[in-house]
Structures are given as C-alpha cells and as structure tokens.
Amino acid sequence: MPIHAKQRTCKGGAALLLLVLSLIAAPLTAAANKPKVTILATGGTIAGAQPDTNQPGYKAGSLSIDAILQAVPGLSDVAILKGEQVANIGSQDMNDKVWLKLARRANEVLASPDVDGVVVTHGTDTLEETAYFLNLVLDTDKPVVLVGSMRPATAISADGPMNIYNGVVVAGMPAARGRGVMAMMNDDLHYAAEITKTNTTHLNTMHSPNRGRAGTCDTGKCTLFSPPAQRHTAGSEFRLASNLTELPNVAIIYAHANMDATLINAAAKSGARGIVIAGVGDGNMTQPALDALAALAAKGVVVVRSTRVGSGIVKRNVEVDDDKLGFVASMEKNPQKARILLQLALMNTQDVKEIQRMFDEY
Ligand code: ASP
C-alpha cells in the first residue's frame, strides 16, 4: 500500500509539472507564432484630431503612432508590433523628401529577418501615389500594406482602427507575400497599381476600377484574390541611389474644352523633363495642345498621354498618332501614377520606346 501511495504521489507530481510547463510554454509558443509587423507612420486623417467631435473640421497628422495603436482593441493579439514615426503630415503635403525617407526606412526594416511585414499609416489624398511609388522601389517579397482613414481618430465611428487591424493582419499573412504593395481601406484590399480615391469624404472612397480588388477582410478574417498582373517590388527594375535627394521634374496638365498651349509651354519653360497630360476621354486633347506637346517631344521632353476619366486603358495610336508624334501611352496608369512611373523612368533613360515598355510592364 505505501508503495502504491508513493507511486500515486510521483504520478501526481509529474502531471502537475507537465501542467505548469504547458502553462508557461503556451504563451511562449503563441508569441513565437505571431507575425512581427512594423508600422511606419506618416500622418493623415488616421492621425487626425477634431476640435469638436460633432463637426467635420479636423487637422490631419495630429496624433502619434503610439496613440493611434492604443485605440485598436486586440491588435497585440494578432501581431508583435513596433511603431515608428517617419513623418506626421497631411498627405496633401507628401513630397520627395518624405517618400525617399519612407522608402529607405521600409527597405531597411523589410531586410531584417525579424520582420514579416510592414504597415504604413498614411493620409488618403495621395495614398495611391505613395503606394505606387513604394511598389516600384521597394526590394522585397514581404507584404507592405498602406492604411488610412476617412474619419479622424477622434470622430464618432472612426474607421482608422479597423483599417489598421485588418492591415496588420494582411501584413503578417504568409500568403500575402509576393503581391507587392497593397492598401487596406473600408474592408477592401487594393493593389498599389489599381487603387484610386474616388470620393472626397465617403468611407468607400477607394476603388480598383480596372482589374478589381486584391482581397477583402472582415474583422481580421482576410481573403486574398488573384495576384497582381504588373511587375513590382522585388521584380522591379527601379532602385533608389543612395545619393538621390529628389525625383525628376514631371508636370501633370489637365485637358479641357478650348485648351490652348499656355500651361504646356509654361511647364516646359519651368524645367519639366516630362509632361503627363490628363487627357479628355481616351487621352485626347485639342489640336493646339497636341501641336505644343509634339513640338516639346521633338526637343526631348517625354510626353505621356493619360486620361482624366478615372478608369480604362489609354493605348497607343488609337485617336492620336503616338508613333508620329513621339508620345508614350499611359496604359492603365492614371495621371498621378503615370507621373511617378515617368519620374523613375527618367532616372534611367530618355528613350520613348523604352519608356513605353515600362508603361506596358508596371
Ligand atoms: N487630407 C487628408 C490626408 O490625406 C485626408 C485623409 O487622410 O483622408 O492626409
């Protein structure tokens, strides 16, 4: 009998030890399984604060990244997070300096084996531009997800916290690797090459009008759709030289009825190396505008025909004879993305055929 009692004590002790060990190990395993996501903050409405919660007025870029993250319930359950403030501006003020700083820091962070993905908080006004710029210059396969919000952080029913939550989940998903830069807004995931802002104030402002969304999320349960069609990130030929301080001067000029050559010539006079025309319809413009652009193209200014329409493809030689006039057709790039691609292209070449190849591939 005493022997049995001793055996029971030994068995009981071992079971207790196993229980204690498993209680210690469980959180350690859960932590080891959680993705590591770095958040690079740049400002925007997602960091905006209102003087009066019941009025629409607010100042973008008011709150720090720590304050923003604290407002997202359960965020530390889905990832191990680090936050860094790269800038704190309204994205209407986005500029080459912040872009270069952000891209270089993102490249550094993404090169670390301790990071699975990056989230960039950003204003929505130029979110599509920053997303597309990063999509072309980041040398990574890891997910990079931009998130913004239409309502400031202090608003009734602010949309930022859910966008951050979903964005962090996507940035930590192994299946999101190799898809380039994306953006998470209002439960929809968009590819950098596709996304565009379509409404001044509504929550469902972001759309991907040409090829559709990259995926969708419901409170952190995310589904990815088809991979992107264009070249990006690790597969891109564009890299930032370490001594680069600004991008080439490229102007966007908006076409309209009765357009003359005044603004086109002014852009060239002010040193533009490239001009993107936000053409009417399929990248069209008046004859005086065409003549002025053809004259500049003959002198080496690179002219890209895009469209002010908001969706569709501007192809070569449809109503405008691009071959004869020496123009580039923007394909699916809207004017603001065409400008970025042309800026990066001009750092490598002035050759119009080569630049058209880039517009076909990215
Ligand atoms: N003006 C703001 C910005 O782009 C708008 C927003 O974030 O929704 O920073």
mmCIF file of C-alpha atoms and ligand atoms in Angstrom:
data_model
loop_
_atom_site.group_PDB
_atom_site.id
_atom_site.type_symbol
_atom_site.label_atom_id
_atom_site.label_comp_id
_atom_site.label_asym_id
_atom_site.label_seq_id
_atom_site.Cartn_x
_atom_site.Cartn_y
_atom_site.Cartn_z
ATOM 1 C CA MET A 1 0.000 0.000 0.000
ATOM 2 C CA PRO A 2 2.656 2.577 0.879
ATOM 3 C CA ILE A 3 4.351 1.753 -2.407
ATOM 4 C CA HIS A 4 1.080 2.468 -4.247
ATOM 5 C CA ALA A 5 0.672 5.726 -2.373
ATOM 6 C CA LYS A 6 4.210 6.726 -3.338
ATOM 7 C CA GLN A 7 3.539 5.836 -6.980
ATOM 8 C CA ARG A 8 0.374 7.970 -6.926
ATOM 9 C CA THR A 9 2.341 10.889 -5.461
ATOM 10 C CA CYS A 10 5.013 10.535 -8.182
ATOM 11 C CA LYS A 11 2.403 10.382 -10.962
ATOM 12 C CA GLY A 12 0.525 13.342 -9.489
ATOM 13 C CA GLY A 13 3.756 15.345 -9.231
ATOM 14 C CA ALA A 14 4.689 14.630 -12.842
ATOM 15 C CA ALA A 15 1.244 15.632 -14.068
ATOM 16 C CA LEU A 16 1.439 18.875 -12.093
ATOM 17 C CA LEU A 17 4.887 19.593 -13.526
ATOM 18 C CA LEU A 18 3.610 18.977 -17.078
ATOM 19 C CA LEU A 19 0.654 21.282 -16.451
ATOM 20 C CA VAL A 20 2.899 24.062 -15.134
ATOM 21 C CA LEU A 21 5.302 23.615 -18.072
ATOM 22 C CA SER A 22 2.474 23.730 -20.603
ATOM 23 C CA LEU A 23 1.039 26.878 -18.969
ATOM 24 C CA ILE A 24 4.435 28.565 -19.280
ATOM 25 C CA ALA A 25 5.033 27.266 -22.814
ATOM 26 C CA ALA A 26 1.602 28.129 -24.265
ATOM 27 C CA PRO A 27 2.034 31.917 -24.297
ATOM 28 C CA LEU A 28 5.641 31.497 -25.461
ATOM 29 C CA THR A 29 4.510 29.364 -28.437
ATOM 30 C CA ALA A 30 1.661 31.769 -29.220
ATOM 31 C CA ALA A 31 4.133 34.685 -29.171
ATOM 32 C CA ALA A 32 6.586 32.740 -31.371
ATOM 33 C CA ASN A 33 3.756 32.075 -33.858
ATOM 34 C CA LYS A 34 2.608 35.661 -34.066
ATOM 35 C CA PRO A 35 3.897 37.597 -37.098
ATOM 36 C CA LYS A 36 6.201 40.550 -36.491
ATOM 37 C CA VAL A 37 4.896 43.695 -38.121
ATOM 38 C CA THR A 38 6.493 47.148 -38.137
ATOM 39 C CA ILE A 39 4.239 50.169 -38.518
ATOM 40 C CA LEU A 40 5.732 53.224 -40.244
ATOM 41 C CA ALA A 41 3.561 56.259 -39.556
ATOM 42 C CA THR A 42 3.361 59.284 -41.876
ATOM 43 C CA GLY A 43 0.263 61.146 -40.591
ATOM 44 C CA GLY A 44 -3.028 61.729 -42.421
ATOM 45 C CA THR A 45 -6.599 61.763 -41.182
ATOM 46 C CA ILE A 46 -5.978 58.430 -39.461
ATOM 47 C CA ALA A 47 -3.799 60.522 -37.103
ATOM 48 C CA GLY A 48 -6.204 63.461 -37.246
ATOM 49 C CA ALA A 49 -7.935 65.169 -34.335
ATOM 50 C CA GLN A 50 -11.014 67.404 -34.281
ATOM 51 C CA PRO A 51 -11.552 70.417 -32.056
ATOM 52 C CA ASP A 52 -15.247 69.388 -31.949
ATOM 53 C CA THR A 53 -16.340 65.735 -32.375
ATOM 54 C CA ASN A 54 -19.688 66.740 -33.910
ATOM 55 C CA GLN A 55 -18.183 68.971 -36.612
ATOM 56 C CA PRO A 56 -16.406 67.845 -39.792
ATOM 57 C CA GLY A 57 -13.335 70.113 -39.327
ATOM 58 C CA TYR A 58 -10.054 68.492 -38.157
ATOM 59 C CA LYS A 59 -6.280 68.640 -38.507
ATOM 60 C CA ALA A 60 -4.599 65.670 -40.214
ATOM 61 C CA GLY A 61 -1.356 64.345 -38.704
ATOM 62 C CA SER A 62 -2.036 65.361 -35.071
ATOM 63 C CA LEU A 63 -1.631 62.091 -33.126
ATOM 64 C CA SER A 64 1.459 59.944 -32.615
ATOM 65 C CA ILE A 65 1.632 56.327 -33.788
ATOM 66 C CA ASP A 66 1.542 55.129 -30.157
ATOM 67 C CA ALA A 67 -1.745 56.975 -29.537
ATOM 68 C CA ILE A 68 -3.223 55.536 -32.761
ATOM 69 C CA LEU A 69 -2.239 51.953 -31.916
ATOM 70 C CA GLN A 70 -3.665 52.211 -28.404
ATOM 71 C CA ALA A 71 -7.092 52.859 -29.945
ATOM 72 C CA VAL A 72 -7.144 49.467 -31.743
ATOM 73 C CA PRO A 73 -8.569 46.766 -29.477
ATOM 74 C CA GLY A 74 -6.919 43.336 -29.726
ATOM 75 C CA LEU A 75 -4.096 44.487 -32.026
ATOM 76 C CA SER A 76 -1.380 42.886 -29.901
ATOM 77 C CA ASP A 77 -3.233 39.535 -30.199
ATOM 78 C CA VAL A 78 -2.653 39.372 -33.972
ATOM 79 C CA ALA A 79 0.969 40.520 -34.261
ATOM 80 C CA ILE A 80 4.075 41.567 -32.386
ATOM 81 C CA LEU A 81 4.234 45.247 -33.239
ATOM 82 C CA LYS A 82 6.775 48.003 -33.466
ATOM 83 C CA GLY A 83 5.772 51.556 -34.391
ATOM 84 C CA GLU A 84 7.979 54.293 -35.883
ATOM 85 C CA GLN A 85 7.092 57.856 -36.773
ATOM 86 C CA VAL A 86 8.583 58.665 -40.198
ATOM 87 C CA ALA A 87 6.573 61.895 -40.628
ATOM 88 C CA ASN A 88 3.340 63.404 -39.334
ATOM 89 C CA ILE A 89 1.781 65.350 -42.211
ATOM 90 C CA GLY A 90 -1.453 65.588 -44.136
ATOM 91 C CA SER A 91 -0.769 63.585 -47.287
ATOM 92 C CA GLN A 92 -1.658 66.624 -49.420
ATOM 93 C CA ASP A 93 1.853 67.734 -48.346
ATOM 94 C CA MET A 94 3.552 64.477 -49.354
ATOM 95 C CA ASN A 95 6.862 65.201 -51.088
ATOM 96 C CA ASP A 96 10.067 63.642 -52.447
ATOM 97 C CA LYS A 97 11.886 64.052 -49.121
ATOM 98 C CA VAL A 98 9.336 62.022 -47.147
ATOM 99 C CA TRP A 99 8.986 59.466 -49.953
ATOM 100 C CA LEU A 100 12.728 58.844 -50.046
ATOM 101 C CA LYS A 101 12.952 58.641 -46.247
ATOM 102 C CA LEU A 102 9.973 56.277 -46.080
ATOM 103 C CA ALA A 103 11.189 54.027 -48.899
ATOM 104 C CA ARG A 104 14.729 53.772 -47.469
ATOM 105 C CA ARG A 105 13.442 53.023 -43.961
ATOM 106 C CA ALA A 106 10.933 50.467 -45.282
ATOM 107 C CA ASN A 107 13.717 48.731 -47.257
ATOM 108 C CA GLU A 108 15.898 48.581 -44.121
ATOM 109 C CA VAL A 109 13.102 47.237 -41.920
ATOM 110 C CA LEU A 110 11.978 44.678 -44.512
ATOM 111 C CA ALA A 111 15.534 43.368 -44.921
ATOM 112 C CA SER A 112 15.514 42.219 -41.284
ATOM 113 C CA PRO A 113 14.707 38.514 -40.735
ATOM 114 C CA ASP A 114 12.839 39.685 -37.618
ATOM 115 C CA VAL A 115 10.156 41.453 -39.660
ATOM 116 C CA ASP A 116 7.371 39.668 -41.547
ATOM 117 C CA GLY A 117 5.640 42.710 -42.998
ATOM 118 C CA VAL A 118 5.204 46.477 -42.857
ATOM 119 C CA VAL A 119 2.135 48.677 -42.429
ATOM 120 C CA VAL A 120 2.324 52.338 -43.462
ATOM 121 C CA THR A 121 -0.251 54.713 -41.982
ATOM 122 C CA HIS A 122 -0.989 57.487 -44.487
ATOM 123 C CA GLY A 123 -3.462 60.161 -45.498
ATOM 124 C CA THR A 124 -5.895 59.143 -48.200
ATOM 125 C CA ASP A 125 -5.378 62.124 -50.554
ATOM 126 C CA THR A 126 -2.117 60.822 -52.022
ATOM 127 C CA LEU A 127 -2.209 57.277 -50.626
ATOM 128 C CA GLU A 128 -2.403 55.800 -54.131
ATOM 129 C CA GLU A 129 0.725 57.727 -55.157
ATOM 130 C CA THR A 130 2.839 56.629 -52.197
ATOM 131 C CA ALA A 131 1.594 53.045 -52.599
ATOM 132 C CA TYR A 132 2.589 53.038 -56.283
ATOM 133 C CA PHE A 133 5.963 54.694 -55.603
ATOM 134 C CA LEU A 134 6.809 52.095 -52.924
ATOM 135 C CA ASN A 135 5.546 49.333 -55.221
ATOM 136 C CA LEU A 136 8.189 50.351 -57.750
ATOM 137 C CA VAL A 137 11.170 50.979 -55.459
ATOM 138 C CA LEU A 138 10.970 48.522 -52.526
ATOM 139 C CA ASP A 139 13.205 45.496 -52.919
ATOM 140 C CA THR A 140 11.168 42.909 -51.013
ATOM 141 C CA ASP A 141 8.764 39.999 -51.250
ATOM 142 C CA LYS A 142 7.230 40.747 -47.867
ATOM 143 C CA PRO A 143 3.776 42.318 -47.608
ATOM 144 C CA VAL A 144 3.593 46.104 -47.337
ATOM 145 C CA VAL A 145 0.134 47.493 -46.588
ATOM 146 C CA LEU A 146 -0.877 51.156 -46.529
ATOM 147 C CA VAL A 147 -3.792 52.104 -44.299
ATOM 148 C CA GLY A 148 -5.616 55.388 -43.973
ATOM 149 C CA SER A 149 -8.997 56.576 -42.814
ATOM 150 C CA MET A 150 -11.666 58.966 -43.964
ATOM 151 C CA ARG A 151 -12.697 59.978 -40.456
ATOM 152 C CA PRO A 152 -10.248 61.422 -37.943
ATOM 153 C CA ALA A 153 -9.225 59.356 -34.944
ATOM 154 C CA THR A 154 -11.477 61.437 -32.639
ATOM 155 C CA ALA A 155 -14.613 61.115 -34.828
ATOM 156 C CA ILE A 156 -17.824 59.278 -33.977
ATOM 157 C CA SER A 157 -17.357 55.815 -35.531
ATOM 158 C CA ALA A 158 -13.777 56.430 -36.675
ATOM 159 C CA ASP A 159 -12.767 53.991 -39.434
ATOM 160 C CA GLY A 160 -8.998 54.037 -38.755
ATOM 161 C CA PRO A 161 -8.802 51.361 -36.031
ATOM 162 C CA MET A 162 -10.481 48.672 -38.167
ATOM 163 C CA ASN A 163 -8.321 49.576 -41.177
ATOM 164 C CA ILE A 164 -5.178 49.242 -39.013
ATOM 165 C CA TYR A 165 -6.375 45.939 -37.538
ATOM 166 C CA ASN A 166 -7.065 44.444 -40.970
ATOM 167 C CA GLY A 167 -3.885 45.958 -42.426
ATOM 168 C CA VAL A 168 -1.731 44.405 -39.698
ATOM 169 C CA VAL A 169 -3.355 41.013 -40.287
ATOM 170 C CA VAL A 170 -2.617 41.190 -44.043
ATOM 171 C CA ALA A 171 0.971 42.377 -43.418
ATOM 172 C CA GLY A 172 1.503 39.273 -41.275
ATOM 173 C CA MET A 173 -0.022 36.770 -43.721
ATOM 174 C CA PRO A 174 2.482 34.454 -45.431
ATOM 175 C CA ALA A 175 0.004 34.195 -48.356
ATOM 176 C CA ALA A 176 0.264 37.973 -48.894
ATOM 177 C CA ARG A 177 3.962 37.661 -49.813
ATOM 178 C CA GLY A 178 4.961 38.375 -53.390
ATOM 179 C CA ARG A 179 1.937 40.607 -54.033
ATOM 180 C CA GLY A 180 3.745 43.922 -53.774
ATOM 181 C CA VAL A 181 2.399 46.971 -52.011
ATOM 182 C CA MET A 182 -1.287 46.947 -51.093
ATOM 183 C CA ALA A 183 -3.727 49.248 -49.306
ATOM 184 C CA MET A 184 -6.429 48.326 -46.793
ATOM 185 C CA MET A 185 -9.450 50.631 -46.504
ATOM 186 C CA ASN A 186 -13.086 50.021 -45.567
ATOM 187 C CA ASP A 187 -12.686 46.191 -45.532
ATOM 188 C CA ASP A 188 -11.258 46.202 -49.070
ATOM 189 C CA LEU A 189 -7.686 45.333 -50.007
ATOM 190 C CA HIS A 190 -6.295 47.023 -53.140
ATOM 191 C CA TYR A 191 -3.120 46.651 -55.194
ATOM 192 C CA ALA A 192 -0.926 49.756 -55.497
ATOM 193 C CA ALA A 193 -1.197 49.754 -59.286
ATOM 194 C CA GLU A 194 -5.009 49.589 -59.154
ATOM 195 C CA ILE A 195 -6.196 51.737 -56.248
ATOM 196 C CA THR A 196 -7.594 55.235 -56.711
ATOM 197 C CA LYS A 197 -9.518 57.660 -54.486
ATOM 198 C CA THR A 198 -12.971 58.315 -55.945
ATOM 199 C CA ASN A 199 -14.955 60.242 -53.328
ATOM 200 C CA THR A 200 -13.998 63.338 -51.329
ATOM 201 C CA THR A 201 -15.440 62.246 -47.976
ATOM 202 C CA HIS A 202 -17.170 58.844 -48.052
ATOM 203 C CA LEU A 203 -15.762 55.732 -46.372
ATOM 204 C CA ASN A 204 -15.969 53.675 -49.575
ATOM 205 C CA THR A 205 -13.766 56.115 -51.468
ATOM 206 C CA MET A 206 -11.065 53.650 -52.567
ATOM 207 C CA HIS A 207 -11.672 51.572 -55.682
ATOM 208 C CA SER A 208 -9.686 49.462 -58.131
ATOM 209 C CA PRO A 209 -11.642 50.306 -61.287
ATOM 210 C CA ASN A 210 -9.622 48.431 -63.905
ATOM 211 C CA ARG A 211 -8.781 44.975 -62.571
ATOM 212 C CA GLY A 212 -10.583 44.865 -59.228
ATOM 213 C CA ARG A 213 -9.583 44.377 -55.614
ATOM 214 C CA ALA A 214 -6.707 42.387 -54.116
ATOM 215 C CA GLY A 215 -8.904 40.916 -51.402
ATOM 216 C CA THR A 216 -11.260 41.631 -48.546
ATOM 217 C CA CYS A 217 -11.240 41.450 -44.730
ATOM 218 C CA ASP A 218 -13.918 41.066 -42.087
ATOM 219 C CA THR A 219 -12.514 41.937 -38.645
ATOM 220 C CA GLY A 220 -9.158 40.321 -39.343
ATOM 221 C CA LYS A 221 -10.506 37.369 -41.347
ATOM 222 C CA CYS A 222 -8.905 38.145 -44.700
ATOM 223 C CA THR A 223 -9.333 36.551 -48.129
ATOM 224 C CA LEU A 224 -6.868 37.264 -50.930
ATOM 225 C CA PHE A 225 -7.999 37.353 -54.559
ATOM 226 C CA SER A 226 -5.877 36.911 -57.731
ATOM 227 C CA PRO A 227 -2.247 38.117 -57.654
ATOM 228 C CA PRO A 228 -1.332 41.421 -59.355
ATOM 229 C CA ALA A 229 -0.634 41.452 -63.071
ATOM 230 C CA GLN A 230 2.145 44.067 -63.231
ATOM 231 C CA ARG A 231 5.802 43.970 -62.198
ATOM 232 C CA HIS A 232 6.523 45.296 -58.700
ATOM 233 C CA THR A 233 8.856 45.386 -55.641
ATOM 234 C CA ALA A 234 11.467 42.594 -55.840
ATOM 235 C CA GLY A 235 10.687 42.207 -59.568
ATOM 236 C CA SER A 236 11.022 45.936 -60.317
ATOM 237 C CA GLU A 237 13.976 47.450 -62.195
ATOM 238 C CA PHE A 238 13.730 50.745 -60.241
ATOM 239 C CA ARG A 239 16.031 51.301 -57.268
ATOM 240 C CA LEU A 240 16.871 54.459 -55.315
ATOM 241 C CA ALA A 241 20.511 55.543 -55.475
ATOM 242 C CA SER A 242 21.881 56.359 -52.021
ATOM 243 C CA ASN A 243 22.716 59.954 -53.051
ATOM 244 C CA LEU A 244 19.293 60.684 -54.601
ATOM 245 C CA THR A 245 17.590 63.699 -52.968
ATOM 246 C CA GLU A 246 14.761 64.485 -55.380
ATOM 247 C CA LEU A 247 12.912 62.957 -58.329
ATOM 248 C CA PRO A 248 12.946 64.446 -61.851
ATOM 249 C CA ASN A 249 10.575 67.343 -62.569
ATOM 250 C CA VAL A 250 7.443 65.951 -64.267
ATOM 251 C CA ALA A 251 4.277 68.045 -64.633
ATOM 252 C CA ILE A 252 0.674 66.915 -64.950
ATOM 253 C CA ILE A 253 -1.537 69.100 -67.148
ATOM 254 C CA TYR A 254 -5.304 68.737 -67.143
ATOM 255 C CA ALA A 255 -7.015 68.791 -70.546
ATOM 256 C CA HIS A 256 -10.374 70.504 -71.123
ATOM 257 C CA ALA A 257 -12.533 72.044 -73.833
ATOM 258 C CA ASN A 258 -10.931 75.022 -75.606
ATOM 259 C CA MET A 259 -7.480 74.159 -74.193
ATOM 260 C CA ASP A 260 -4.540 76.199 -75.502
ATOM 261 C CA ALA A 261 -0.777 75.693 -75.197
ATOM 262 C CA THR A 262 -0.148 78.181 -72.337
ATOM 263 C CA LEU A 263 0.273 75.749 -69.418
ATOM 264 C CA ILE A 264 2.081 73.151 -71.540
ATOM 265 C CA ASN A 265 4.711 75.686 -72.592
ATOM 266 C CA ALA A 266 4.929 77.101 -69.057
ATOM 267 C CA ALA A 267 5.680 73.615 -67.707
ATOM 268 C CA ALA A 268 8.477 73.116 -70.223
ATOM 269 C CA LYS A 269 9.849 76.590 -69.506
ATOM 270 C CA SER A 270 9.961 75.825 -65.782
ATOM 271 C CA GLY A 271 12.201 72.828 -66.466
ATOM 272 C CA ALA A 272 9.830 69.867 -66.747
ATOM 273 C CA ARG A 273 11.668 66.887 -68.251
ATOM 274 C CA GLY A 274 8.374 65.110 -68.712
ATOM 275 C CA ILE A 275 4.722 66.084 -69.106
ATOM 276 C CA VAL A 276 1.756 63.843 -68.333
ATOM 277 C CA ILE A 277 -1.404 65.021 -69.968
ATOM 278 C CA ALA A 278 -4.630 64.143 -68.113
ATOM 279 C CA GLY A 279 -6.403 63.917 -71.432
ATOM 280 C CA VAL A 280 -10.116 64.002 -72.156
ATOM 281 C CA GLY A 281 -11.610 60.578 -72.963
ATOM 282 C CA ASP A 282 -9.019 58.157 -74.334
ATOM 283 C CA GLY A 283 -6.096 60.541 -73.670
ATOM 284 C CA ASN A 284 -7.237 63.187 -76.161
ATOM 285 C CA MET A 285 -6.738 66.957 -76.280
ATOM 286 C CA THR A 286 -7.282 69.969 -78.553
ATOM 287 C CA GLN A 287 -5.179 70.439 -81.683
ATOM 288 C CA PRO A 288 -3.243 73.409 -80.155
ATOM 289 C CA ALA A 289 -2.344 71.228 -77.139
ATOM 290 C CA LEU A 290 -1.307 68.346 -79.417
ATOM 291 C CA ASP A 291 0.862 70.657 -81.522
ATOM 292 C CA ALA A 292 2.568 72.133 -78.441
ATOM 293 C CA LEU A 293 3.282 68.696 -76.960
ATOM 294 C CA ALA A 294 4.566 67.336 -80.296
ATOM 295 C CA ALA A 295 6.984 70.290 -80.519
ATOM 296 C CA LEU A 296 8.261 69.599 -76.986
ATOM 297 C CA ALA A 297 8.553 65.842 -77.643
ATOM 298 C CA ALA A 298 10.733 66.670 -80.671
ATOM 299 C CA LYS A 299 13.015 68.609 -78.278
ATOM 300 C CA GLY A 300 13.349 65.674 -75.841
ATOM 301 C CA VAL A 301 10.597 66.355 -73.274
ATOM 302 C CA VAL A 302 8.900 62.998 -72.677
ATOM 303 C CA VAL A 303 5.127 63.261 -73.171
ATOM 304 C CA VAL A 304 2.778 60.660 -71.666
ATOM 305 C CA ARG A 305 -0.901 60.600 -72.605
ATOM 306 C CA SER A 306 -3.120 59.551 -69.681
ATOM 307 C CA THR A 307 -6.777 60.344 -69.013
ATOM 308 C CA ARG A 308 -8.875 62.401 -66.633
ATOM 309 C CA VAL A 309 -11.719 59.854 -66.933
ATOM 310 C CA GLY A 310 -10.879 57.708 -63.875
ATOM 311 C CA SER A 311 -10.714 54.253 -65.442
ATOM 312 C CA GLY A 312 -9.829 52.454 -68.661
ATOM 313 C CA ILE A 313 -6.704 51.941 -70.759
ATOM 314 C CA VAL A 314 -5.023 54.601 -72.918
ATOM 315 C CA LYS A 315 -3.445 52.564 -75.724
ATOM 316 C CA ARG A 316 -1.071 53.712 -78.442
ATOM 317 C CA ASN A 317 -2.201 55.089 -81.795
ATOM 318 C CA VAL A 318 -5.972 54.960 -81.356
ATOM 319 C CA GLU A 319 -7.152 58.551 -81.993
ATOM 320 C CA VAL A 320 -3.700 60.095 -81.560
ATOM 321 C CA ASP A 321 -0.765 59.001 -83.736
ATOM 322 C CA ASP A 322 1.755 58.362 -80.923
ATOM 323 C CA ASP A 323 4.301 56.845 -83.336
ATOM 324 C CA LYS A 324 4.355 60.004 -85.446
ATOM 325 C CA LEU A 325 4.254 62.486 -82.536
ATOM 326 C CA GLY A 326 6.731 60.635 -80.308
ATOM 327 C CA PHE A 327 4.367 60.152 -77.348
ATOM 328 C CA VAL A 328 4.014 57.427 -74.704
ATOM 329 C CA ALA A 329 0.577 55.934 -73.922
ATOM 330 C CA SER A 330 -0.042 55.534 -70.177
ATOM 331 C CA MET A 331 -1.980 52.224 -70.489
ATOM 332 C CA GLU A 332 -3.766 51.759 -67.103
ATOM 333 C CA LYS A 333 -1.847 54.437 -65.184
ATOM 334 C CA ASN A 334 -3.960 57.418 -64.139
ATOM 335 C CA PRO A 335 -2.157 60.792 -64.379
ATOM 336 C CA GLN A 336 -0.801 60.766 -60.811
ATOM 337 C CA LYS A 337 0.650 57.257 -61.165
ATOM 338 C CA ALA A 338 1.897 57.961 -64.701
ATOM 339 C CA ARG A 339 3.834 60.894 -63.238
ATOM 340 C CA ILE A 340 5.609 58.648 -60.715
ATOM 341 C CA LEU A 341 6.476 55.979 -63.275
ATOM 342 C CA LEU A 342 7.788 58.646 -65.659
ATOM 343 C CA GLN A 343 9.902 60.203 -62.873
ATOM 344 C CA LEU A 344 11.525 56.841 -62.121
ATOM 345 C CA ALA A 345 11.892 56.016 -65.824
ATOM 346 C CA LEU A 346 13.652 59.339 -66.492
ATOM 347 C CA MET A 347 16.322 58.416 -63.937
ATOM 348 C CA ASN A 348 17.294 55.525 -66.260
ATOM 349 C CA THR A 349 16.505 56.655 -69.817
ATOM 350 C CA GLN A 350 15.019 59.309 -72.124
ATOM 351 C CA ASP A 351 14.216 56.771 -74.838
ATOM 352 C CA VAL A 352 10.498 56.890 -75.631
ATOM 353 C CA LYS A 353 10.315 53.257 -76.810
ATOM 354 C CA GLU A 354 11.982 52.072 -73.620
ATOM 355 C CA ILE A 355 9.673 54.240 -71.508
ATOM 356 C CA GLN A 356 6.650 52.797 -73.355
ATOM 357 C CA ARG A 357 7.921 49.312 -72.428
ATOM 358 C CA MET A 358 7.919 50.390 -68.782
ATOM 359 C CA PHE A 359 4.363 51.681 -69.074
ATOM 360 C CA ASP A 360 3.374 48.321 -70.568
ATOM 361 C CA GLU A 361 5.029 46.309 -67.770
ATOM 362 C CA TYR A 362 4.362 48.205 -64.499
HETATM 363 N N1 ASP B 1 -6.070 65.381 -46.183
HETATM 364 C C1 ASP B 1 -6.008 64.101 -45.533
HETATM 365 C C2 ASP B 1 -4.689 63.444 -45.912
HETATM 366 O O1 ASP B 1 -4.578 62.979 -46.995
HETATM 367 C C3 ASP B 1 -7.185 63.279 -45.921
HETATM 368 C C4 ASP B 1 -7.207 61.867 -45.389
HETATM 369 O O2 ASP B 1 -6.265 61.340 -44.832
HETATM 370 O O3 ASP B 1 -8.264 61.211 -45.573
HETATM 371 O O4 ASP B 1 -3.799 63.431 -45.112
#
